[in-house]
Amino acid sequence: MSTFSDASGAIAPLPKARRATGFGGVLPALAFVAIFFIAPVAVLLLRSVLEPVPGLGNYAQLIGSATYLKIFANTFIVSGLVTVISLLIGFPVAWALAIMPGRLTSVIFAILLLSMWTNLLARTYAWMVLLQRTGLINKMLIGMGLIDKPLALVNNLTGVTIGMTYIMLPFIILPLYGVIRKIDPSTLQAAALCGANRWQCLTRVLLPLAMPGMAAGALMVFVMSLGYFVTPSLLGGTANMMLAELIAQFVQSLVNWGMGGAAALVLLVVTLSLYAVQLRFVGNQNPGGR
Amino acid sequence: MLLNFDRLGWWKYILLAITLLTAAFLLLPIVFIAALSFGSSQWLIFPPPGWTFQWYSELFADPRWLESAWTSFKIAVIVTILSVLLGLVTSFGLVRGSFLFRDALKALFLTPMILPVVVLAVALYAFFLRIGLGGTLAGFVISHLVLALPFSILSISSALEGFDKSIEDAAVLCGASPLEAKIRVTLPAISHGLFSAAVFSFLTSWDEVVVAIFMSSPTLQTLPVKVWATLRQDLTPVVAAASTLLILLTILLMALVAVVRKVLKQ
């Protein structure tokens, strides 16, 4: 058994021989993760350079085709749009939540958590119905006299962007809320005392201080959007495929493991490098969601 | 002054308006689906011409819906148990142990959280095709466990890090065996972490769609896969009824979490 000293830290521990302890505890999980996570993903990626013939042919095909390039473009454009809109809506909401009186804040937090926890398919289904030609949104817009003919809001990238923004909003509001709450109000008082007006306080004190949180949240939303499968395929329609759906298509309908693996590797590399950027510059944030 | 609500001046009203609109936006689909599930129109017209329980009776009359709900529940329960147990053992090793690459190993255990799920789904699909686990209960459990385990390890590790080990050591000094001290002193002290691990694991499995789409077979599918498959054909209000029940379950679970948190705090 270990001594008291290493728990409290008050007594300097005696120098002892470096010994591995506790490794037995992680062994079952390590074995599980190695067999059912690392190995399958590694094999999939290997197949991208081995099938149908060894080489980089799959990657050349992926980059060389206008169809696939359009899918990459779709994926990045939608993810970028979702990130920017989430940030534009999420910042004022997080700001308000950080300073608003308690009662209203807890109601809005409850709504945020409810929408986050509600089944993803239930939420996506709701948007499929809401955004239809005859759906509530179109009816309301026509009723308000803003448009004469129903807009095509679903089965295109507009639908995907609306649905994805809906899903991502809590993921940007919650971390931003944490960051803004930690800002010391006296820094803003000091700025005001030095003669800054409200606008200057916002752009030169509050926004820069919230920047790490905004960067972390934005990066997380962007990365999650890149790999999303369910919402884009239900709200996007077949003509506007995104990367995750392409991977699924290669494997399920075309049974082309080489191309599927290649597309998966592209997604994986982009995802992991963006996470590396995040870890390097803005510290760790726990992601979640599908 | 920007961080004082009362001294924001007219900016206050802009912030308030954006926040309330966003809250309405977040609530809209949830309320809308619940209302539609009682609407009498097959074509999901809102406001509906009348109100009915028809979609709920269709839902409960179809054995495939009930079957898939039962499958989902079974898988989620098994995944929860395994995830908490494995998470507990692993967390003890990660928090208390000292060995080479400990931090790297922890990062490795958490990677399934950041990996795009579709990559994992496709990879496991290929693997399970080969070893014959595709479309089986074990296949579902394993793949959902890969996704749930990181949440378990994270919750339990952080609870364990917050627990002062000298209390456990004191119990040993007072004559408890090391295992007894762990079970009777440490486990109750980290019960909030175990509870979060269980809730996260259950929800991860219960709500999981992407891996399940690849894992399912004609005879074995989870509730989300059944919803997915139905949605690809048409937007029947039966899905609205199923969705409303799922939303209800979410609210119940949230309430349960709030109550248990309160009890554990005392």
Coordinates of C-alpha atoms in Angstrom, one line a residue:
Chain A
M1 CA 0.0 0.0 0.0
S2 CA 1.1 3.5 -0.6
T3 CA 2.0 5.8 2.3
F4 CA 0.0 8.8 3.6
S5 CA 2.6 11.2 2.4
D6 CA 1.7 10.9 -1.3
A7 CA -1.9 11.6 -0.6
S8 CA -1.6 14.7 1.5
G9 CA 1.6 16.1 0.0
A10 CA 2.3 17.7 3.4
I11 CA 5.1 15.3 4.2
A12 CA 7.7 15.1 1.6
P13 CA 7.6 11.5 0.2
L14 CA 10.8 9.5 0.6
P15 CA 12.5 8.8 -2.6
K16 CA 11.4 5.4 -3.8
A17 CA 12.2 3.2 -6.7
R18 CA 10.1 4.0 -9.8
R19 CA 7.6 1.2 -10.0
A20 CA 4.5 0.8 -12.1
T21 CA 1.5 0.7 -10.0
G22 CA -2.1 0.5 -11.0
F23 CA -1.4 -0.6 -14.5
G24 CA -3.4 -3.8 -13.9
G25 CA -6.5 -1.6 -13.5
V26 CA -6.3 -0.1 -16.9
L27 CA -5.5 -3.3 -18.7
P28 CA -9.1 -4.5 -19.3
A29 CA -10.0 -1.1 -20.8
L30 CA -6.8 -1.0 -22.8
A31 CA -7.5 -4.4 -24.3
F32 CA -11.1 -3.5 -25.1
V33 CA -10.1 -0.2 -26.8
A34 CA -7.3 -1.9 -28.7
I35 CA -9.5 -4.6 -30.1
F36 CA -12.7 -2.7 -30.7
F37 CA -11.5 0.8 -31.4
I38 CA -7.9 1.1 -32.5
A39 CA -7.7 -2.1 -34.6
P40 CA -10.9 -1.6 -36.6
V41 CA -10.1 2.0 -37.4
A42 CA -6.5 1.2 -38.3
V43 CA -7.7 -1.6 -40.6
L44 CA -10.2 0.7 -42.3
L45 CA -7.5 3.2 -43.0
L46 CA -5.1 0.6 -44.2
R47 CA -7.7 -0.6 -46.7
S48 CA -7.7 2.8 -48.2
V49 CA -4.2 2.3 -49.5
L50 CA -4.5 -1.5 -50.2
E51 CA -7.9 -1.9 -52.0
P52 CA -8.6 -2.5 -54.8
V53 CA -4.8 -2.2 -55.6
P54 CA -2.0 -1.0 -53.3
G55 CA -1.2 2.7 -53.8
L56 CA -2.7 6.1 -53.5
G57 CA -5.2 5.6 -56.3
N58 CA -8.2 6.1 -54.0
Y59 CA -6.9 9.4 -52.8
A60 CA -6.2 10.6 -56.4
Q61 CA -9.7 9.6 -57.3
L62 CA -11.1 11.5 -54.3
I63 CA -9.2 14.7 -55.2
G64 CA -9.6 14.4 -58.9
S65 CA -13.4 14.2 -59.2
A66 CA -15.6 17.3 -59.3
T67 CA -18.4 15.4 -57.5
Y68 CA -16.2 14.6 -54.5
L69 CA -14.7 18.0 -54.4
K70 CA -18.2 19.5 -54.3
I71 CA -19.0 17.3 -51.3
F72 CA -15.9 18.5 -49.5
A73 CA -16.9 22.1 -50.4
N74 CA -20.4 21.5 -49.1
T75 CA -19.1 20.1 -45.9
F76 CA -16.7 23.0 -45.2
I77 CA -19.2 25.7 -46.2
V78 CA -22.0 24.3 -44.1
S79 CA -19.7 23.7 -41.1
G80 CA -18.3 27.2 -41.5
L81 CA -21.7 28.8 -41.8
V82 CA -23.0 26.9 -38.8
T83 CA -20.0 28.0 -36.7
V84 CA -20.4 31.7 -37.6
I85 CA -24.1 31.8 -37.0
S86 CA -23.8 29.8 -33.7
L87 CA -21.2 32.3 -32.6
L88 CA -23.2 35.3 -33.6
I89 CA -26.3 34.1 -31.7
G90 CA -24.4 32.3 -29.0
F91 CA -22.2 35.2 -27.8
P92 CA -25.1 37.6 -26.8
V93 CA -27.0 34.7 -25.2
A94 CA -24.0 33.5 -23.2
W95 CA -23.4 37.1 -22.2
A96 CA -26.9 37.7 -21.1
L97 CA -27.0 34.4 -19.2
A98 CA -23.8 35.3 -17.4
I99 CA -25.3 38.6 -16.0
M100 CA -29.1 38.2 -16.0
P101 CA -31.1 37.8 -12.8
G102 CA -31.3 34.2 -11.5
R103 CA -34.8 33.1 -12.1
L104 CA -34.9 33.8 -15.8
T105 CA -31.4 32.3 -16.2
S106 CA -32.4 29.0 -14.7
V107 CA -35.4 28.8 -17.0
I108 CA -33.3 29.4 -20.1
F109 CA -30.7 26.9 -18.8
A110 CA -33.4 24.3 -18.4
I111 CA -34.5 24.9 -22.1
L112 CA -30.9 24.7 -23.2
L113 CA -30.4 21.3 -21.5
L114 CA -33.7 20.0 -22.6
S115 CA -32.9 20.7 -26.2
M116 CA -29.5 19.2 -25.8
W117 CA -30.8 16.0 -24.3
T118 CA -33.8 15.5 -26.5
N119 CA -33.2 12.7 -28.9
L120 CA -31.3 13.8 -32.0
L121 CA -33.7 12.2 -34.4
A122 CA -36.8 13.7 -32.7
R123 CA -35.3 17.2 -33.2
T124 CA -34.3 16.5 -36.8
Y125 CA -37.7 15.1 -37.5
A126 CA -39.2 18.3 -36.1
W127 CA -37.2 20.4 -38.5
M128 CA -38.1 18.2 -41.4
V129 CA -41.7 19.0 -40.7
L130 CA -41.3 22.6 -39.8
L131 CA -39.3 23.5 -42.9
Q132 CA -41.5 21.8 -45.5
R133 CA -43.0 23.8 -48.3
T134 CA -46.3 23.6 -46.4
G135 CA -44.6 23.7 -43.0
L136 CA -45.1 26.2 -40.2
I137 CA -42.1 28.4 -41.0
N138 CA -43.1 29.0 -44.6
K139 CA -46.7 29.6 -43.5
M140 CA -45.6 32.1 -40.9
L141 CA -43.4 33.9 -43.4
I142 CA -46.2 34.1 -45.9
G143 CA -48.6 35.2 -43.2
M144 CA -46.4 38.0 -42.2
G145 CA -46.2 39.0 -45.9
L146 CA -42.5 38.6 -46.1
I147 CA -42.7 36.2 -49.1
D148 CA -45.4 35.2 -51.6
K149 CA -44.3 31.8 -52.5
P150 CA -43.0 29.1 -50.1
L151 CA -39.2 29.0 -49.8
A152 CA -37.3 25.7 -50.4
L153 CA -36.0 25.3 -46.9
V154 CA -35.4 21.6 -46.7
N155 CA -33.7 19.0 -48.9
N156 CA -30.9 21.6 -49.5
L157 CA -28.0 23.2 -47.6
T158 CA -30.3 25.8 -46.1
G159 CA -32.1 23.1 -44.2
V160 CA -28.9 21.5 -43.1
T161 CA -27.5 24.8 -41.9
I162 CA -30.7 25.6 -39.9
G163 CA -30.9 22.1 -38.4
M164 CA -27.2 21.9 -37.5
T165 CA -27.2 25.4 -36.0
Y166 CA -30.1 24.4 -33.8
I167 CA -28.1 21.4 -32.6
M168 CA -24.8 23.2 -32.1
L169 CA -26.1 26.3 -30.3
P170 CA -25.9 24.8 -26.7
F171 CA -22.4 23.6 -27.5
I172 CA -21.2 27.1 -28.0
I173 CA -23.4 28.9 -25.4
L174 CA -22.3 26.7 -22.5
P175 CA -18.5 27.1 -22.8
L176 CA -18.9 30.8 -23.6
Y177 CA -21.1 31.3 -20.6
G178 CA -18.3 29.8 -18.5
V179 CA -15.7 32.1 -19.9
I180 CA -17.7 35.3 -19.6
R181 CA -18.7 34.5 -16.0
K182 CA -15.0 34.3 -15.1
I183 CA -14.2 37.8 -16.4
D184 CA -13.6 40.2 -13.6
P185 CA -16.2 43.0 -13.9
S186 CA -13.7 45.5 -12.5
T187 CA -11.7 45.3 -15.7
L188 CA -14.7 46.8 -17.5
Q189 CA -15.1 49.4 -14.7
A190 CA -11.5 50.3 -15.1
A191 CA -12.0 50.7 -18.9
A192 CA -15.1 52.9 -18.3
L193 CA -13.2 55.0 -15.7
C194 CA -10.5 55.6 -18.3
G195 CA -13.1 57.0 -20.6
A196 CA -14.1 54.1 -22.8
N197 CA -17.6 54.2 -24.0
R198 CA -19.8 51.1 -24.1
W199 CA -18.9 50.2 -27.6
Q200 CA -15.1 50.5 -26.9
C201 CA -15.6 48.4 -23.7
L202 CA -17.3 45.7 -25.8
T203 CA -14.8 45.6 -28.6
R204 CA -11.6 46.3 -26.7
V205 CA -12.2 44.6 -23.4
L206 CA -15.1 42.1 -23.3
L207 CA -14.6 40.5 -26.7
P208 CA -10.8 40.1 -26.4
L209 CA -11.2 38.6 -22.9
A210 CA -13.9 36.2 -24.2
M211 CA -11.8 35.3 -27.3
P212 CA -10.2 32.0 -25.9
G213 CA -13.7 30.7 -25.2
M214 CA -15.0 31.8 -28.5
A215 CA -12.2 30.2 -30.3
A216 CA -12.6 26.9 -28.4
G217 CA -16.3 26.8 -28.9
A218 CA -16.1 27.7 -32.5
L219 CA -13.5 25.1 -33.2
M220 CA -15.5 22.5 -31.4
V221 CA -18.7 23.3 -33.3
F222 CA -16.8 23.3 -36.6
V223 CA -15.2 20.0 -36.0
M224 CA -18.4 18.4 -34.8
S225 CA -20.3 19.7 -37.9
L226 CA -17.7 18.3 -40.3
G227 CA -18.3 14.8 -39.1
Y228 CA -22.1 15.0 -38.6
F229 CA -24.1 12.3 -40.4
V230 CA -27.8 12.1 -39.3
T231 CA -28.9 15.7 -39.6
P232 CA -27.3 16.4 -43.0
S233 CA -28.6 13.3 -44.5
L234 CA -32.2 13.8 -43.4
L235 CA -32.3 17.6 -44.0
G236 CA -30.0 17.8 -47.0
G237 CA -31.4 15.5 -49.6
T238 CA -29.4 13.4 -52.0
A239 CA -28.1 16.2 -54.2
N240 CA -26.3 18.0 -51.3
M241 CA -24.3 15.2 -49.7
M242 CA -21.7 15.9 -46.9
L243 CA -18.6 14.1 -46.1
A244 CA -19.9 11.7 -43.4
E245 CA -22.7 10.6 -45.7
L246 CA -20.2 10.0 -48.5
I247 CA -18.3 7.7 -46.3
A248 CA -21.4 5.8 -45.4
Q249 CA -22.4 5.6 -49.1
F250 CA -19.1 4.2 -50.2
V251 CA -19.3 1.4 -47.6
Q252 CA -23.0 0.6 -47.5
S253 CA -24.3 1.0 -51.1
L254 CA -21.2 0.9 -53.2
V255 CA -19.2 -1.6 -51.0
N256 CA -16.1 0.3 -51.9
W257 CA -13.9 -0.1 -48.8
G258 CA -10.9 1.5 -50.4
M259 CA -12.7 4.8 -51.1
G260 CA -14.6 4.7 -47.9
G261 CA -11.4 4.3 -46.0
A262 CA -9.8 7.2 -47.9
A263 CA -12.7 9.5 -47.2
A264 CA -12.7 8.5 -43.6
L265 CA -9.0 9.2 -43.3
V266 CA -9.5 12.7 -44.8
L267 CA -12.2 13.4 -42.2
L268 CA -10.1 11.9 -39.4
V269 CA -7.0 14.0 -40.3
V270 CA -8.9 17.2 -40.5
T271 CA -10.7 16.5 -37.2
L272 CA -7.6 15.5 -35.3
S273 CA -5.5 18.4 -36.6
L274 CA -8.1 20.9 -35.6
Y275 CA -8.3 19.3 -32.1
A276 CA -4.5 19.6 -31.9
V277 CA -4.8 23.3 -32.8
Q278 CA -7.4 23.6 -30.1
L279 CA -5.3 21.8 -27.4
R280 CA -2.3 23.9 -28.4
F281 CA -3.9 27.3 -28.3
V282 CA -7.0 27.3 -26.3
G283 CA -6.8 24.4 -23.8
N284 CA -9.0 21.4 -23.3
Q285 CA -12.7 21.5 -23.7
N286 CA -14.8 18.4 -23.6
P287 CA -16.8 17.8 -26.7
G288 CA -19.9 15.6 -27.0
G289 CA -22.8 14.9 -29.3
R290 CA -23.0 13.2 -32.6
Chain B
M1 CA -20.6 48.1 -16.6
L2 CA -21.0 45.6 -19.5
L3 CA -21.1 42.8 -16.9
N4 CA -23.8 44.5 -14.8
F5 CA -27.3 43.8 -16.1
D6 CA -28.9 46.8 -14.5
R7 CA -26.3 49.3 -15.9
L8 CA -26.4 48.1 -19.5
G9 CA -29.0 50.7 -20.5
W10 CA -30.9 50.0 -23.7
W11 CA -28.4 47.3 -24.6
K12 CA -30.1 45.3 -21.9
Y13 CA -33.2 45.0 -24.1
I14 CA -31.3 43.9 -27.1
L15 CA -29.6 41.1 -25.1
L16 CA -32.8 40.1 -23.6
A17 CA -34.6 40.0 -26.9
I18 CA -31.9 37.8 -28.5
T19 CA -31.9 35.5 -25.5
L20 CA -35.6 35.1 -25.4
L21 CA -35.8 34.5 -29.2
T22 CA -33.1 31.9 -29.0
A23 CA -34.9 30.2 -26.1
A24 CA -38.0 30.2 -28.2
F25 CA -36.1 28.8 -31.2
L26 CA -34.7 26.0 -29.0
L27 CA -38.1 25.2 -27.6
L28 CA -40.0 25.4 -30.9
P29 CA -39.3 21.9 -32.4
I30 CA -39.9 20.2 -29.0
V31 CA -43.3 21.8 -28.4
F32 CA -44.2 21.6 -32.0
I33 CA -43.7 17.8 -32.2
A34 CA -45.6 17.2 -29.0
A35 CA -48.5 19.2 -30.4
L36 CA -48.4 17.5 -33.8
S37 CA -48.4 14.0 -32.2
F38 CA -52.0 14.7 -31.1
G39 CA -53.0 16.4 -34.4
S40 CA -55.6 14.6 -36.5
S41 CA -53.9 15.4 -39.8
Q42 CA -52.0 12.7 -41.6
W43 CA -50.2 15.5 -43.5
L44 CA -48.8 17.2 -40.4
I45 CA -50.7 20.4 -40.9
F46 CA -50.4 22.9 -38.1
P47 CA -52.6 23.9 -36.5
P48 CA -54.3 20.6 -37.0
P49 CA -58.0 20.3 -37.9
G50 CA -58.7 18.2 -34.8
W51 CA -57.1 16.3 -31.9
T52 CA -56.6 12.5 -31.7
F53 CA -54.7 9.7 -29.9
Q54 CA -54.7 7.8 -33.2
W55 CA -50.9 8.0 -33.7
Y56 CA -50.2 6.7 -30.2
S57 CA -52.5 3.8 -30.7
E58 CA -50.9 3.0 -34.0
L59 CA -47.5 3.2 -32.3
F60 CA -48.5 0.8 -29.6
A61 CA -50.3 -1.5 -31.9
D62 CA -47.2 -2.1 -34.0
P63 CA -45.1 -4.8 -32.4
R64 CA -42.0 -3.6 -34.3
W65 CA -42.0 -0.2 -32.4
L66 CA -42.3 -1.9 -29.0
E67 CA -39.7 -4.5 -30.0
S68 CA -37.2 -1.9 -31.0
A69 CA -37.8 0.1 -27.9
W70 CA -37.2 -3.0 -25.8
T71 CA -34.0 -3.8 -27.8
S72 CA -32.8 -0.3 -27.2
F73 CA -33.5 -0.5 -23.5
K74 CA -31.8 -3.9 -23.1
I75 CA -28.7 -2.7 -24.9
A76 CA -28.6 0.6 -22.9
V77 CA -28.9 -1.2 -19.6
I78 CA -26.1 -3.7 -20.4
V79 CA -23.9 -0.9 -21.7
T80 CA -24.5 1.2 -18.6
I81 CA -23.5 -1.7 -16.2
L82 CA -20.4 -2.6 -18.2
S83 CA -19.4 1.0 -18.7
V84 CA -19.6 1.9 -15.0
L85 CA -17.7 -1.2 -13.9
L86 CA -15.0 -0.9 -16.5
G87 CA -14.9 2.9 -16.0
L88 CA -14.4 2.4 -12.3
V89 CA -11.6 -0.1 -12.5
T90 CA -9.9 2.0 -15.2
S91 CA -10.3 5.3 -13.2
F92 CA -8.6 3.7 -10.2
G93 CA -5.7 2.7 -12.4
L94 CA -5.5 6.1 -14.0
V95 CA -5.9 8.3 -11.0
R96 CA -4.1 6.2 -8.3
G97 CA -1.6 4.4 -10.5
S98 CA 1.8 5.7 -11.6
F99 CA 3.2 4.1 -14.8
L100 CA 4.7 5.1 -18.0
F101 CA 2.4 6.9 -20.6
R102 CA -0.4 7.3 -18.0
D103 CA -1.5 10.6 -19.4
A104 CA -1.2 9.4 -23.0
L105 CA -3.3 6.4 -22.1
K106 CA -6.0 8.6 -20.6
A107 CA -6.0 10.7 -23.8
L108 CA -6.3 7.4 -25.8
F109 CA -9.3 6.3 -23.7
L110 CA -11.1 9.6 -24.4
T111 CA -10.5 9.7 -28.2
P112 CA -13.7 8.0 -29.1
M113 CA -15.4 11.2 -27.9
I114 CA -13.8 13.3 -30.5
L115 CA -13.6 10.9 -33.4
P116 CA -16.4 11.4 -36.0
V117 CA -18.9 8.7 -35.1
V118 CA -19.3 7.7 -38.8
V119 CA -15.6 6.6 -38.9
L120 CA -16.1 4.4 -36.0
A121 CA -19.4 3.0 -37.3
V122 CA -17.9 2.1 -40.7
A123 CA -14.8 0.6 -39.1
L124 CA -16.7 -1.6 -36.6
Y125 CA -19.2 -2.5 -39.4
A126 CA -16.3 -4.0 -41.4
F127 CA -14.8 -5.7 -38.4
F128 CA -18.1 -7.2 -37.2
L129 CA -18.9 -8.4 -40.8
R130 CA -15.8 -10.5 -40.7
I131 CA -16.1 -11.9 -37.2
G132 CA -19.9 -12.4 -37.4
L133 CA -21.0 -9.9 -34.7
G134 CA -23.0 -7.7 -37.1
G135 CA -26.7 -7.6 -36.3
T136 CA -26.2 -9.2 -32.9
L137 CA -26.9 -7.9 -29.4
A138 CA -23.2 -8.3 -28.5
G139 CA -22.2 -6.2 -31.5
F140 CA -24.5 -3.4 -30.4
V141 CA -23.3 -3.6 -26.8
I142 CA -19.6 -3.5 -27.8
S143 CA -20.0 -0.6 -30.2
H144 CA -22.1 1.4 -27.8
L145 CA -19.6 0.7 -25.0
V146 CA -16.8 2.1 -27.1
L147 CA -18.8 5.4 -27.2
A148 CA -20.0 5.3 -23.6
L149 CA -16.7 4.4 -21.8
P150 CA -15.0 7.7 -22.3
F151 CA -17.9 9.5 -20.5
S152 CA -17.6 7.0 -17.7
I153 CA -13.9 7.3 -17.3
L154 CA -14.2 11.1 -17.3
S155 CA -16.9 11.3 -14.7
I156 CA -15.5 8.7 -12.4
S157 CA -11.9 9.9 -12.7
S158 CA -12.8 13.5 -11.8
A159 CA -14.8 12.3 -8.8
L160 CA -11.9 10.1 -7.7
E161 CA -9.4 13.0 -8.1
G162 CA -11.6 15.1 -5.8
F163 CA -11.6 12.4 -3.1
D164 CA -8.9 12.6 -0.4
K165 CA -7.3 9.2 -0.4
S166 CA -6.1 9.7 3.2
I167 CA -9.7 9.0 4.3
E168 CA -9.5 5.5 2.7
D169 CA -6.1 5.0 4.2
A170 CA -7.5 6.0 7.6
A171 CA -10.2 3.3 7.2
V172 CA -7.4 0.7 6.5
L173 CA -5.5 1.9 9.6
C174 CA -8.7 1.4 11.6
G175 CA -8.7 -2.2 10.6
A176 CA -10.6 -2.4 7.3
S177 CA -9.1 -4.5 4.5
P178 CA -8.0 -2.4 1.5
L179 CA -10.9 -3.7 -0.6
E180 CA -13.4 -3.1 2.2
A181 CA -12.2 0.4 2.6
K182 CA -12.7 1.0 -1.1
I183 CA -16.2 -0.4 -1.1
R184 CA -17.4 1.2 2.2
V185 CA -15.6 4.5 2.2
T186 CA -14.4 5.4 -1.3
L187 CA -17.4 4.2 -3.4
P188 CA -20.0 6.2 -1.4
A189 CA -17.8 9.2 -1.6
I190 CA -17.6 9.2 -5.4
S191 CA -21.2 8.1 -5.9
H192 CA -22.0 11.3 -7.8
G193 CA -19.4 10.4 -10.3
L194 CA -20.7 6.9 -10.7
F195 CA -24.2 8.3 -11.1
S196 CA -23.1 10.7 -13.8
A197 CA -21.3 7.9 -15.5
A198 CA -24.4 5.7 -15.5
V199 CA -26.7 8.5 -16.8
F200 CA -24.2 9.5 -19.6
S201 CA -23.7 5.8 -20.6
F202 CA -27.3 5.1 -20.7
L203 CA -28.2 8.1 -22.8
T204 CA -25.2 7.6 -25.1
S205 CA -26.4 4.1 -25.9
W206 CA -30.2 4.9 -25.9
D207 CA -29.8 7.8 -28.3
E208 CA -27.1 6.4 -30.5
V209 CA -28.1 6.3 -34.2
V210 CA -25.1 6.3 -36.5
V211 CA -23.3 3.1 -35.3
A212 CA -26.7 1.5 -34.8
I213 CA -27.6 2.1 -38.4
F214 CA -24.6 0.0 -39.5
M215 CA -25.0 -2.5 -36.7
S216 CA -28.7 -3.3 -37.2
S217 CA -30.2 -6.3 -39.0
P218 CA -33.8 -6.8 -40.2
T219 CA -34.5 -8.8 -37.0
L220 CA -32.6 -6.6 -34.5
Q221 CA -32.9 -2.9 -34.5
T222 CA -32.9 -0.2 -31.9
L223 CA -35.5 2.5 -31.5
P224 CA -33.5 5.2 -33.2
V225 CA -32.9 3.0 -36.2
K226 CA -36.6 2.3 -36.4
V227 CA -37.2 6.0 -36.4
W228 CA -34.5 6.6 -38.9
A229 CA -35.9 3.9 -41.3
T230 CA -39.4 5.2 -40.9
L231 CA -38.3 8.8 -41.6
R232 CA -36.6 7.8 -44.8
Q233 CA -40.0 6.6 -46.2
D234 CA -42.4 9.3 -45.0
L235 CA -43.0 11.8 -42.3
T236 CA -45.8 9.9 -40.6
P237 CA -47.2 11.4 -37.4
V238 CA -46.5 8.1 -35.7
V239 CA -42.9 9.3 -35.6
A240 CA -44.2 12.4 -33.8
A241 CA -45.8 10.2 -31.2
A242 CA -42.6 8.2 -30.8
S243 CA -40.6 11.4 -30.6
T244 CA -42.9 12.9 -27.9
L245 CA -42.5 9.8 -25.8
L246 CA -38.7 10.2 -26.2
I247 CA -38.9 13.8 -25.1
L248 CA -41.0 12.8 -22.1
L249 CA -38.4 10.3 -21.2
T250 CA -35.7 13.1 -21.4
I251 CA -37.7 15.3 -19.1
L252 CA -38.2 12.5 -16.6
L253 CA -34.5 11.7 -16.7
M254 CA -33.5 15.3 -16.2
A255 CA -35.8 15.5 -13.2
L256 CA -34.4 12.3 -11.8
V257 CA -30.8 13.7 -12.2
A258 CA -31.8 16.9 -10.5
V259 CA -33.4 15.0 -7.6
V260 CA -30.5 12.6 -7.2
R261 CA -27.9 15.4 -7.3
K262 CA -29.8 17.1 -4.5
V263 CA -29.9 14.0 -2.4
L264 CA -26.3 13.2 -3.0
K265 CA -25.3 16.7 -2.0
Q266 CA -26.9 16.3 1.4

